[in-house]
Amino acid sequence: MKLFEFEAKDILRKYGLQTPSGSIARDPVEVEIVAKRLGKPVALKAQVLVSGRGKSGGIQFADDAGEAKKSAIYLIGSHIKGNVVRSLLVEEKLSIVDQYYASITIDRQARRYVVLASTNGGVDVEETALTSPNRISRYWVDPATGFNEETARATVAQFSFNGDRDITEFASVIATLYRVAMDYDAELVEINPLAKTSSGEFIAADARIVLDDNALFRHPEFEDKGSAGMDDNPREAEARRQKLAYVDLSGDIGIIGNGAGLVMATMDMVHLLGGRAANFLDIGGGAQPEVVRKGLMLVMSKPGVKAVLINILGGITRCDLAARGIIGGLSEVADEKPVAVRLMGTNDEVGREMLRLAGIPVYPDMETATKKVIGWVKR
Amino acid sequence: MKSIVDESSKVMVQGITGNEGRFHTEAMLQYGTKIVAGVTPGKGGEQVCGIPVYNTVAEAVSYHGVDTSIVFVPARFARGAAIEAIEAGLRMIVVITEMIPQKDSIEFIAMADKRGTVIIGPNTPGIIVPPKKMKVGIMPSQFFKPGVVGVVSRSGTLTYEIALHISNAGLGQSACLGIGGDAIVGLDFIKVLEMFREDEETRSVVLIGEVGGTAEETAARYISETKYPKPVVAYIAGRSAPPEKRMGHAGAIVMGNMGTAQSKIDAFIAAGVAVADKPSDIVKLLETVSI
């Protein structure tokens, strides 16, 4: 789950890290009030959960409160990469001398948290890795020993700094970020840029935190947060509520199956044979009829879905229960769209018979079923 | 797959009294797996399918000399269950549980590495060895037949789909192992390829990958650099997956240019590994490489 910049900064402040002074505002008048209170040039930052916000016009500067209000009228309600701007973070404009980078992420291959620090902040860290690798340091954390200010000093020691104070400040920031990542079960904690101001302070000019959805049970304060699934469309949000693994795609064939790999393979088969998938739904292992019924209705609710392909290979999943869910779902959908089913595995004969009686065509393998569906859609 | 399991493996089921634990204990027993004990804290003294249940792993180990465990414990307790089994000195732990926090997986996998315990999973269907009639996992055994093809995969049902084609073609499988659909998993493709290399029953290997991460690219490099002695063919799921979306599996997500199906397919082709366009093509590819 992605947190908004202001939420991420709230967390960093709790750990004693410095952020620019300012606050969140939801309409132009609020923006004006915050800007007036700050009494200096401000940055207006759209609170949307997409990267590359600055380049898309999501960050504006204003010299005074009046100018801030004018920009806010334009910004609030606008769209950035398809996301509506509902609020702005209004902050003092910093006088930045140097820009650094610091983050904690997970390295899948190494199975470790990795601490990334760079003296080349403000740009894409992957770009730095390519163009100036000497300006980037990586530290893979052994979970048994952890990461503290000592280890942090060692990782930034390779950089040339003006004084010991800078090393201490930078090390302290990254050690703190690691604590945040551990305490909040974060997949990503990032400050970019970490600004060094003319007075020598290190301030988190921008911050991103992504929490691990699977660990939200340890952080119930986030479970009902407004930002949960803000980047989803309404069907994906509904699926999330129903705990279904669902993704919206751009074609016209709805796709349902059991198991992520099999559903992906089915989706790929549709594309390979000249069709286009409208969505992706994995009903998971051992699905009950209710899950199949709701899933089918969700897939069919997408405008533009002309036909549905269902691919079930029942191991733990019982084919008779899946068939019952399919029949139940179809009986509740108003407009008739053809459905092709491949149903094989545990209790498949019972399931296939149920579908035959209900007039739903069943095919012996995924390829045959896919060809049928593509034929219907192209007709 | 002598290196991690064989017919003498003594298996323990953690979370045996839950619905999943009960169901799969029975299925594994029927297939032929030697299950000797179960563990559920607070349920010690009960029996499931005639298997004695203990409160702790240590008790189960002291009475039955367990060497392998399969974990059906809910996600929030999985870390504790795995650590208990690692500390008891087990040789292998299969973690079926999905949706375990990544921090927890990182912790217990690091611990297992230090102690020399093999972790399969999390979020895995487990391992099945048809020639030995044993499985430590949840796969439906009717799709598998004894044979000569080793299968390693990140996906459960897709493994069943491809195993079915292999069975129908009369080739059968020497062993099938799911490394797990999570971003953080204990075993990777390379370690399993090393096991298949040593395994006399395995004549060729099918590698089933998917979008997300770089495990397939790394495996391709390993195959080409070591001049892997057995033919390998591959299938990659998610060619049409959009970026930045998790495709059902926690680990199946394309980030930027990282983890696309195309980069995996390119890496395999460069390593001389034939890649199937669709699951049913795997058998044709196996037949060409085996001649």
XYZ file of C-alpha atoms in Angstrom:
670
model
C 0.000 0.000 0.000
C 1.422 3.317 -1.089
C 1.263 6.184 1.364
C 0.839 9.780 0.305
C 3.828 12.059 0.666
C 2.246 13.871 3.627
C 1.563 10.552 5.376
C 5.141 9.425 4.783
C 6.473 12.713 6.144
C 4.250 12.443 9.224
C 5.940 9.134 9.974
C 9.453 10.478 9.375
C 8.791 13.395 11.731
C 7.754 10.960 14.456
C 11.260 9.503 14.205
C 12.882 12.900 14.572
C 13.723 13.492 10.922
C 13.358 17.003 9.561
C 10.790 17.840 6.900
C 9.939 21.263 5.434
C 7.348 23.145 7.471
C 3.897 23.160 5.961
C 0.677 21.174 5.915
C -1.937 19.521 3.784
C -4.727 21.604 2.187
C -7.841 20.422 0.383
C -9.112 23.599 -1.299
C -7.657 26.884 -2.572
C -8.723 28.836 0.513
C -6.939 26.365 2.802
C -3.896 26.610 0.552
C -3.937 30.398 0.925
C -4.217 30.136 4.732
C -1.271 27.717 4.986
C 0.846 29.833 2.627
C 0.050 32.972 4.614
C 1.001 31.263 7.873
C 4.310 30.098 6.382
C 4.936 33.647 5.177
C 7.553 32.749 2.568
C 7.772 31.288 -0.940
C 6.058 27.910 -1.012
C 5.964 24.675 -2.975
C 2.538 23.226 -3.831
C 2.729 19.473 -4.229
C -0.152 17.425 -5.623
C -0.881 14.405 -3.416
C -1.215 11.619 -5.966
C 0.182 8.100 -5.811
C 2.113 8.142 -9.074
C 5.779 8.677 -9.759
C 7.058 11.406 -12.043
C 4.628 13.882 -10.540
C 6.956 16.858 -10.956
C 7.404 16.326 -14.692
C 3.614 16.134 -15.137
C 3.105 19.574 -13.588
C 2.166 18.278 -10.138
C 4.619 20.531 -8.308
C 4.279 24.312 -8.513
C 6.027 27.153 -6.717
C 4.507 30.412 -5.506
C 6.096 33.538 -4.042
C 3.165 34.525 -1.854
C -0.234 33.387 -0.580
C -2.192 35.031 -3.386
C -0.146 33.330 -6.062
C -0.435 30.036 -4.170
C -4.223 30.300 -4.181
C -4.274 30.931 -7.932
C -2.123 27.870 -8.632
C -4.255 25.786 -6.284
C -7.439 26.642 -8.202
C -5.799 25.208 -11.275
C -4.169 22.200 -9.554
C -6.947 20.856 -7.322
C -9.310 18.714 -9.363
C -6.838 18.363 -12.234
C -5.606 14.968 -13.369
C -2.049 13.712 -13.141
C -1.416 10.504 -15.036
C -5.093 9.640 -14.646
C -5.277 10.426 -10.917
C -7.447 13.241 -9.596
C -5.637 15.741 -7.369
C -7.722 15.994 -4.202
C -5.248 17.746 -1.940
C -1.990 19.679 -1.972
C 0.910 19.623 0.419
C 1.864 23.270 0.946
C 5.434 23.620 2.167
C 8.102 26.277 2.564
C 10.390 26.385 -0.445
C 13.806 25.183 0.700
C 17.098 26.795 -0.146
C 18.945 23.686 -1.231
C 22.742 23.449 -1.445
C 23.107 19.718 -2.098
C 20.707 16.894 -2.925
C 21.241 13.369 -1.616
C 19.317 10.120 -1.875
C 18.504 7.493 0.750
C 16.241 4.464 0.669
C 15.479 1.061 2.123
C 14.078 -1.534 -0.292
C 13.930 -5.295 -0.619
C 16.370 -7.133 -2.882
C 14.438 -10.205 -4.051
C 17.466 -12.048 -5.333
C 19.539 -11.496 -2.180
C 16.503 -12.032 0.093
C 17.622 -9.040 2.109
C 16.700 -5.468 2.826
C 19.123 -3.226 0.990
C 20.121 0.263 2.091
C 20.820 2.593 -0.829
C 22.546 5.930 -0.326
C 23.741 8.352 -2.948
C 25.255 11.811 -3.135
C 23.383 12.243 -6.392
C 19.879 13.027 -5.198
C 16.915 14.455 -7.052
C 17.246 12.102 -9.999
C 16.335 8.510 -10.708
C 18.584 6.268 -8.632
C 18.771 3.674 -11.425
C 20.203 6.372 -13.665
C 22.881 7.151 -11.052
C 23.710 3.469 -10.825
C 24.453 3.523 -14.558
C 26.135 6.899 -14.987
C 28.024 7.455 -11.711
C 28.269 4.210 -9.744
C 30.888 5.738 -7.453
C 28.203 8.071 -6.122
C 26.020 5.247 -4.880
C 26.474 2.821 -1.990
C 24.556 -0.347 -1.241
C 24.434 -2.285 1.992
C 22.640 -5.609 2.311
C 21.350 -6.032 5.849
C 21.665 -9.338 7.673
C 18.379 -9.492 9.588
C 20.148 -11.129 12.532
C 22.457 -8.167 13.087
C 20.377 -5.309 11.699
C 21.521 -1.866 10.657
C 22.517 0.986 12.957
C 24.399 4.312 12.858
C 27.759 2.518 12.989
C 27.018 0.452 9.898
C 25.407 3.495 8.317
C 28.624 5.503 8.773
C 30.573 2.741 7.112
C 28.292 2.787 4.063
C 28.530 6.549 3.506
C 32.264 6.742 4.317
C 33.091 6.144 0.644
C 31.614 9.512 -0.303
C 33.717 12.651 -0.113
C 32.055 15.077 2.263
C 33.116 18.495 3.469
C 33.096 17.587 7.108
C 32.389 14.994 9.714
C 29.078 16.647 10.506
C 27.684 15.756 7.088
C 28.697 12.125 7.499
C 27.046 11.962 10.909
C 23.851 13.604 9.650
C 23.567 11.407 6.565
C 24.322 8.234 8.535
C 21.756 9.153 11.135
C 19.087 9.681 8.467
C 19.630 6.304 6.792
C 19.809 4.443 10.108
C 16.478 6.047 11.012
C 14.977 5.051 7.668
C 15.875 1.443 8.385
C 14.063 1.633 11.732
C 11.006 3.053 9.965
C 11.103 0.223 7.410
C 11.266 -2.403 10.165
C 8.649 -0.813 12.420
C 6.157 -0.302 9.594
C 6.878 -3.439 7.511
C 7.709 -1.255 4.529
C 8.668 -2.492 1.053
C 10.106 0.932 0.336
C 11.115 3.932 2.418
C 12.732 6.625 0.325
C 13.860 10.213 0.712
C 14.640 11.810 -2.632
C 15.875 14.418 -2.542
C 17.332 14.545 0.915
C 18.139 18.235 0.875
C 21.095 19.836 2.544
C 20.107 23.452 3.136
C 22.289 26.541 3.235
C 22.252 26.290 7.039
C 23.722 22.764 6.817
C 20.618 20.847 7.854
C 19.433 17.597 6.234
C 15.747 17.796 5.369
C 13.482 15.266 3.654
C 12.283 17.363 0.718
C 10.265 14.455 -0.659
C 9.438 11.061 0.828
C 7.803 7.845 -0.306
C 6.695 4.889 1.797
C 5.134 1.691 0.459
C 3.809 -0.715 3.078
C 3.659 -4.481 2.655
C -0.049 -5.317 2.231
C 0.509 -8.686 3.843
C 1.697 -7.037 7.059
C -1.230 -4.639 7.471
C -2.625 -6.871 10.221
C 0.239 -5.546 12.355
C -0.695 -1.961 11.476
C -4.461 -1.763 11.783
C -4.278 2.052 11.724
C -3.695 1.808 7.960
C -6.293 -0.811 7.113
C -9.082 1.680 6.481
C -6.893 4.507 5.243
C -8.294 6.561 2.388
C -5.203 5.871 0.342
C -5.686 2.086 0.407
C -6.089 1.186 -3.236
C -6.424 4.802 -4.379
C -4.533 3.839 -7.483
C -7.119 1.191 -8.302
C -10.154 1.726 -10.506
C -13.627 1.007 -9.037
C -13.682 -2.675 -10.105
C -10.193 -3.276 -8.746
C -11.206 -1.551 -5.519
C -14.319 -3.753 -5.279
C -12.188 -6.844 -5.917
C -9.804 -5.757 -3.179
C -12.735 -5.489 -0.762
C -13.816 -9.012 -1.748
C -10.193 -10.184 -1.453
C -10.083 -11.305 -5.088
C -6.895 -11.163 -7.177
C -8.277 -9.064 -10.040
C -6.665 -6.795 -12.630
C -8.395 -4.682 -15.272
C -7.005 -4.966 -18.804
C -7.979 -3.268 -22.056
C -9.497 -5.993 -24.271
C -12.930 -7.629 -24.575
C -12.505 -11.194 -23.237
C -13.011 -11.757 -19.528
C -10.599 -14.280 -18.008
C -11.113 -16.383 -14.909
C -9.021 -19.222 -13.610
C -7.597 -20.803 -10.481
C -3.995 -20.018 -9.644
C -2.012 -16.969 -10.739
C 0.260 -18.806 -13.179
C -2.576 -20.626 -14.927
C -4.622 -17.441 -15.295
C -1.602 -15.616 -16.739
C -1.044 -18.519 -19.141
C -4.715 -18.334 -20.196
C -4.462 -14.586 -20.738
C -1.309 -15.108 -22.821
C -3.024 -17.834 -24.859
C -5.836 -15.413 -25.724
C -3.288 -12.858 -26.951
C -1.260 -15.477 -28.806
C -4.331 -16.602 -30.735
C -5.332 -13.059 -31.676
C -7.752 -12.050 -28.916
C -7.459 -9.436 -26.184
C -8.081 -9.938 -22.468
C -10.479 -7.560 -20.699
C -9.477 -8.615 -17.224
C -7.645 -11.131 -15.066
C -9.235 -12.927 -12.151
C -7.584 -15.589 -10.037
C -10.186 -17.280 -7.823
C -7.341 -18.901 -5.842
C -7.141 -22.423 -4.473
C -10.143 -24.300 -3.092
C -12.633 -21.602 -4.104
C -16.200 -21.961 -2.846
C -19.158 -21.446 -5.255
C -19.782 -18.019 -3.726
C -16.313 -16.793 -4.711
C -16.735 -18.065 -8.279
C -20.216 -16.529 -8.536
C -19.086 -13.094 -7.324
C -15.931 -13.229 -9.413
C -17.884 -14.022 -12.581
C -20.278 -11.139 -11.916
C -17.332 -8.795 -11.328
C -15.608 -9.831 -14.553
C -18.842 -9.431 -16.525
C -19.582 -6.041 -14.981
C -16.799 -4.447 -16.996
C -18.191 -2.514 -19.940
C -16.899 -3.919 -23.206
C -16.618 -7.537 -22.053
C -18.090 -9.569 -24.924
C -17.337 -13.105 -23.739
C -15.746 -14.921 -20.819
C -13.191 -17.706 -20.745
C -13.039 -19.805 -17.588
C -10.097 -22.149 -17.068
C -10.237 -24.353 -13.986
C -7.734 -27.101 -13.248
C -9.103 -28.472 -10.017
C -6.706 -29.949 -7.533
C -7.830 -28.550 -4.218
C -10.500 -26.675 -6.097
C -13.520 -28.946 -6.603
C -14.879 -28.707 -10.120
C -18.483 -29.365 -9.023
C -18.341 -26.392 -6.642
C -16.792 -24.211 -9.346
C -19.583 -25.268 -11.750
C -22.215 -24.356 -9.178
C -20.628 -20.896 -8.832
C -20.550 -20.408 -12.606
C -24.220 -21.342 -12.981
C -25.167 -19.119 -10.036
C -23.252 -16.140 -11.407
C -24.700 -16.448 -14.915
C -28.254 -16.625 -13.610
C -27.761 -13.225 -11.977
C -26.293 -11.386 -14.945
C -28.865 -9.531 -16.995
C -27.271 -9.288 -20.436
C -26.350 -12.532 -22.140
C -22.663 -12.944 -22.906
C -21.247 -16.270 -24.045
C -19.038 -18.191 -21.631
C -16.602 -20.967 -22.522
C -15.377 -23.278 -19.797
C -12.480 -25.674 -19.436
C -13.048 -27.713 -16.292
C -10.749 -30.523 -15.327
C -9.543 -32.257 -12.182
C -11.180 -33.113 -8.868
C -14.896 -33.999 -9.368
C -14.745 -32.802 -12.969
C -17.332 -35.234 -14.374
C -20.005 -33.999 -11.978
C -19.079 -30.384 -12.713
C -19.096 -30.828 -16.489
C -22.488 -32.547 -16.361
C -23.929 -29.659 -14.310
C -22.674 -27.159 -16.895
C -23.998 -29.250 -19.798
C -27.436 -29.325 -18.233
C -27.297 -25.557 -17.749
C -26.401 -25.117 -21.441
C -22.880 -23.790 -20.798
C -20.321 -25.125 -23.270
C -17.362 -27.045 -21.850
C -14.170 -27.735 -23.814
C -11.504 -30.372 -23.221
C -8.463 -28.077 -22.987
C -7.566 -24.407 -22.667
C -6.517 -24.010 -26.278
C -9.829 -25.237 -27.709
C -11.807 -23.099 -25.273
C -9.706 -20.046 -26.128
C -10.241 -20.514 -29.879
C -14.005 -20.737 -29.350
C -14.150 -17.534 -27.342
C -12.026 -15.616 -29.821
C -14.315 -16.848 -32.606
C -17.389 -15.509 -30.794
C -15.831 -12.132 -30.122
C -14.615 -11.639 -33.696
C -17.920 -12.562 -35.267
C 15.769 -35.765 -5.439
C 17.862 -37.541 -2.848
C 19.448 -34.282 -1.745
C 16.294 -33.056 -0.044
C 13.648 -35.801 0.086
C 13.355 -39.513 -0.493
C 11.087 -42.340 0.519
C 12.605 -42.499 4.005
C 11.859 -38.813 4.795
C 9.931 -38.517 8.048
C 7.425 -35.736 7.643
C 5.708 -33.560 10.226
C 2.651 -31.366 9.525
C 2.572 -27.994 11.302
C -1.012 -26.782 11.597
C -2.352 -30.330 11.158
C -5.638 -29.675 12.978
C -6.746 -26.869 10.619
C -8.957 -27.569 7.587
C -6.095 -27.410 5.094
C -3.737 -29.353 7.340
C -6.248 -32.151 7.839
C -7.259 -32.392 4.175
C -3.718 -32.508 2.837
C -2.422 -34.816 5.565
C -4.932 -37.360 4.356
C -4.057 -36.758 0.705
C -0.311 -37.084 1.379
C -0.818 -40.278 3.406
C -2.909 -41.771 0.607
C -0.226 -40.982 -1.923
C 2.402 -42.699 0.214
C 4.198 -39.984 2.167
C 5.549 -41.101 5.533
C 3.887 -38.628 7.883
C 4.839 -39.334 11.483
C 3.616 -36.389 13.533
C 1.573 -33.220 13.588
C 1.951 -30.025 15.583
C -0.674 -27.538 16.724
C -0.028 -25.577 19.919
C -2.762 -26.400 22.464
C -3.962 -29.486 20.595
C -1.301 -31.900 21.831
C -2.651 -35.397 22.522
C -5.209 -35.331 19.685
C -4.945 -37.432 16.537
C -5.541 -36.509 12.888
C -5.880 -39.408 10.405
C -4.265 -41.569 13.076
C -1.241 -39.249 13.317
C -0.348 -38.037 16.827
C -0.492 -34.275 17.410
C 2.007 -32.433 19.641
C 2.080 -28.958 21.135
C 5.616 -28.204 20.029
C 7.988 -29.153 17.221
C 10.620 -30.167 19.798
C 8.275 -32.833 21.221
C 7.394 -34.196 17.790
C 11.075 -34.388 16.885
C 12.090 -36.084 20.132
C 9.463 -38.834 19.731
C 9.666 -39.420 15.990
C 13.004 -38.174 14.653
C 11.302 -35.878 12.137
C 13.521 -34.430 9.361
C 11.004 -32.642 7.113
C 8.099 -30.335 7.845
C 5.166 -28.926 5.906
C 3.623 -25.718 7.246
C -0.117 -24.919 6.969
C -0.047 -22.295 9.716
C -1.911 -18.972 9.093
C 0.289 -16.149 7.747
C 0.611 -14.233 10.980
C 1.981 -17.289 12.817
C 4.055 -18.731 9.970
C 7.300 -17.000 10.967
C 7.126 -18.480 14.463
C 6.303 -21.933 13.109
C 9.197 -21.855 10.656
C 11.674 -20.653 13.269
C 10.574 -23.386 15.656
C 11.238 -25.985 12.970
C 14.601 -24.454 12.018
C 15.709 -24.438 15.650
C 14.710 -28.084 15.969
C 17.278 -28.816 13.246
C 14.988 -30.056 10.444
C 16.530 -30.681 7.046
C 13.716 -29.256 4.958
C 10.637 -27.089 5.560
C 7.882 -26.624 2.951
C 5.940 -23.427 3.657
C 2.550 -23.656 1.911
C 1.167 -20.516 3.593
C 0.701 -17.469 1.380
C 0.507 -13.771 2.263
C 3.317 -13.942 4.801
C 4.847 -10.490 5.434
C 8.093 -10.152 3.471
C 10.012 -9.075 6.569
C 9.065 -12.368 8.231
C 10.131 -14.435 5.217
C 13.458 -12.573 5.025
C 14.071 -13.353 8.698
C 13.332 -17.049 8.737
C 14.988 -17.719 5.380
C 18.193 -16.019 6.592
C 18.063 -18.119 9.727
C 17.505 -21.316 7.730
C 20.482 -20.483 5.483
C 22.761 -20.214 8.514
C 21.538 -23.517 9.944
C 21.597 -25.403 6.655
C 17.833 -25.937 6.515
C 16.232 -25.903 3.043
C 13.089 -23.761 2.794
C 10.669 -24.457 -0.081
C 8.219 -21.552 -0.477
C 6.494 -19.629 0.967
C 3.376 -19.711 -1.222
C 4.365 -22.999 -2.859
C 2.501 -26.176 -3.842
C 5.515 -28.081 -2.429
C 7.375 -31.019 -3.925
C 6.154 -34.276 -5.471
C 8.349 -37.249 -6.425
C 6.141 -39.593 -8.506
C 8.692 -42.448 -8.834
C 8.899 -42.641 -5.037
C 5.154 -42.099 -4.510
C 5.719 -39.304 -2.084
C 4.792 -35.655 -1.919
C 5.304 -32.951 0.634
C 2.772 -30.566 -0.777
C -0.762 -29.884 -1.884
C -0.650 -30.863 -5.561
C -3.395 -33.137 -6.910
C -1.462 -36.365 -7.469
C -3.752 -37.587 -10.302
C -1.992 -35.226 -12.737
C 1.464 -36.700 -12.088
C 3.077 -39.909 -13.406
C 6.471 -41.456 -12.675
C 8.959 -40.522 -15.366
C 12.106 -38.716 -16.405
C 11.281 -34.994 -16.563
C 12.164 -32.672 -13.681
C 9.840 -29.688 -13.304
C 10.627 -26.502 -11.387
C 8.110 -23.684 -11.229
C 6.968 -20.484 -9.550
C 3.313 -21.416 -10.010
C 1.099 -24.187 -8.659
C -1.754 -24.772 -11.099
C 0.452 -24.000 -14.079
C 2.735 -26.802 -12.893
C -0.277 -29.130 -12.828
C -1.262 -28.006 -16.340
C 2.176 -28.713 -17.767
C 2.652 -31.914 -15.743
C -0.620 -33.137 -17.227
C 0.717 -32.659 -20.771
C 3.941 -34.448 -19.796
C 1.977 -37.325 -18.228
C -0.321 -37.651 -21.248
C 2.725 -37.808 -23.534
C 4.010 -40.764 -21.521
C 7.167 -39.011 -20.318
C 6.164 -38.563 -16.680
C 8.054 -36.649 -14.018
C 11.058 -37.505 -11.851
C 10.111 -34.704 -9.436
C 8.178 -31.431 -9.512
C 9.053 -28.605 -7.197
C 7.342 -25.238 -6.800
C 9.752 -22.617 -5.503
C 6.837 -20.314 -4.616
C 5.004 -17.312 -6.035
C 6.244 -14.758 -3.499
C 8.901 -12.115 -4.096
C 10.995 -13.660 -1.317
C 11.385 -17.452 -1.497
C 13.873 -19.857 0.024
C 14.882 -22.013 -2.938
C 15.656 -20.492 -6.300
C 15.793 -21.976 -9.810
C 19.564 -22.450 -9.659
C 19.524 -24.553 -6.510
C 16.808 -26.764 -7.979
C 18.653 -27.058 -11.295
C 21.690 -28.219 -9.287
C 19.552 -30.901 -7.625
C 18.218 -32.082 -10.980
C 21.755 -32.189 -12.361
C 22.733 -34.665 -9.633
C 19.496 -36.640 -9.837
C 19.941 -39.818 -11.891
C 16.238 -40.211 -12.642
C 16.005 -36.771 -14.261
C 16.860 -36.681 -17.980
C 15.544 -33.235 -18.874
C 14.181 -30.228 -17.031
C 11.163 -27.984 -17.544
C 11.465 -24.538 -16.005
C 8.222 -22.617 -15.551
C 8.752 -18.939 -14.884
C 6.627 -15.827 -14.827
C 6.911 -12.044 -14.898
C 8.555 -10.226 -12.000
C 12.037 -10.311 -10.502
C 15.142 -11.617 -12.283
C 15.281 -15.249 -11.109
C 14.788 -16.591 -14.660
C 17.515 -14.379 -16.144
C 19.896 -15.558 -13.421
C 18.963 -19.172 -14.097
C 19.600 -18.668 -17.823
C 23.072 -17.288 -17.069
C 23.774 -20.265 -14.803
C 22.711 -22.724 -17.535
C 24.942 -21.130 -20.141
C 27.955 -20.551 -17.868
C 27.970 -24.062 -16.412
C 27.132 -25.730 -19.737
C 24.295 -27.437 -17.916
C 24.484 -31.096 -18.882
C 20.755 -31.861 -19.195
C 18.388 -30.301 -21.734
C 16.220 -27.532 -20.288
C 13.059 -26.113 -21.841
C 11.083 -23.202 -20.438
C 7.706 -21.543 -20.374
C 7.142 -17.985 -19.129
C 3.691 -16.826 -18.011
C 2.630 -13.201 -18.204
C 3.746 -12.154 -21.703
C 0.678 -9.940 -21.915
C 0.810 -8.691 -18.313
C 0.666 -4.902 -17.939
C 3.441 -3.171 -15.931
C 3.062 -2.169 -12.267
C 0.214 -4.636 -11.621
C 0.535 -7.662 -9.349
C -0.748 -10.592 -11.402
C -2.199 -12.698 -8.603
C 1.159 -13.758 -7.187
C 2.880 -11.377 -4.794
C 6.063 -11.755 -6.838
C 4.512 -11.437 -10.298
C 4.890 -7.756 -11.034
C 6.744 -5.883 -13.759
C 8.457 -2.744 -12.432
C 9.704 -0.413 -15.142
C 11.763 -2.573 -17.492
C 12.488 -5.071 -14.734
C 11.013 -8.535 -14.839
C 9.278 -8.505 -18.218
C 8.465 -11.803 -19.919
C 10.475 -10.702 -22.955
C 13.697 -10.187 -20.989
C 13.312 -13.688 -19.516
C 12.554 -15.269 -22.883
C 15.533 -13.460 -24.465
C 17.819 -14.643 -21.660
C 16.755 -18.272 -22.141
C 17.088 -18.193 -25.896
C 20.578 -16.685 -25.522
C 21.423 -19.566 -23.169
C 20.194 -22.140 -25.704
C 17.031 -22.949 -23.783
C 13.979 -23.421 -26.006
C 10.963 -21.433 -24.800
C 7.405 -22.679 -25.392
C 4.758 -20.242 -26.651
C 2.027 -22.106 -24.798
C 1.914 -24.830 -22.135
C 1.007 -27.605 -24.591
C 4.153 -26.895 -26.657
C 6.392 -28.034 -23.798
C 6.026 -31.677 -24.764
C 7.012 -31.029 -28.405
C 10.090 -29.147 -27.224
C 10.994 -31.963 -24.820
C 10.729 -34.487 -27.626
C 13.055 -32.472 -29.890
C 15.719 -31.903 -27.234
C 15.644 -35.514 -26.040
C 16.347 -37.064 -29.459
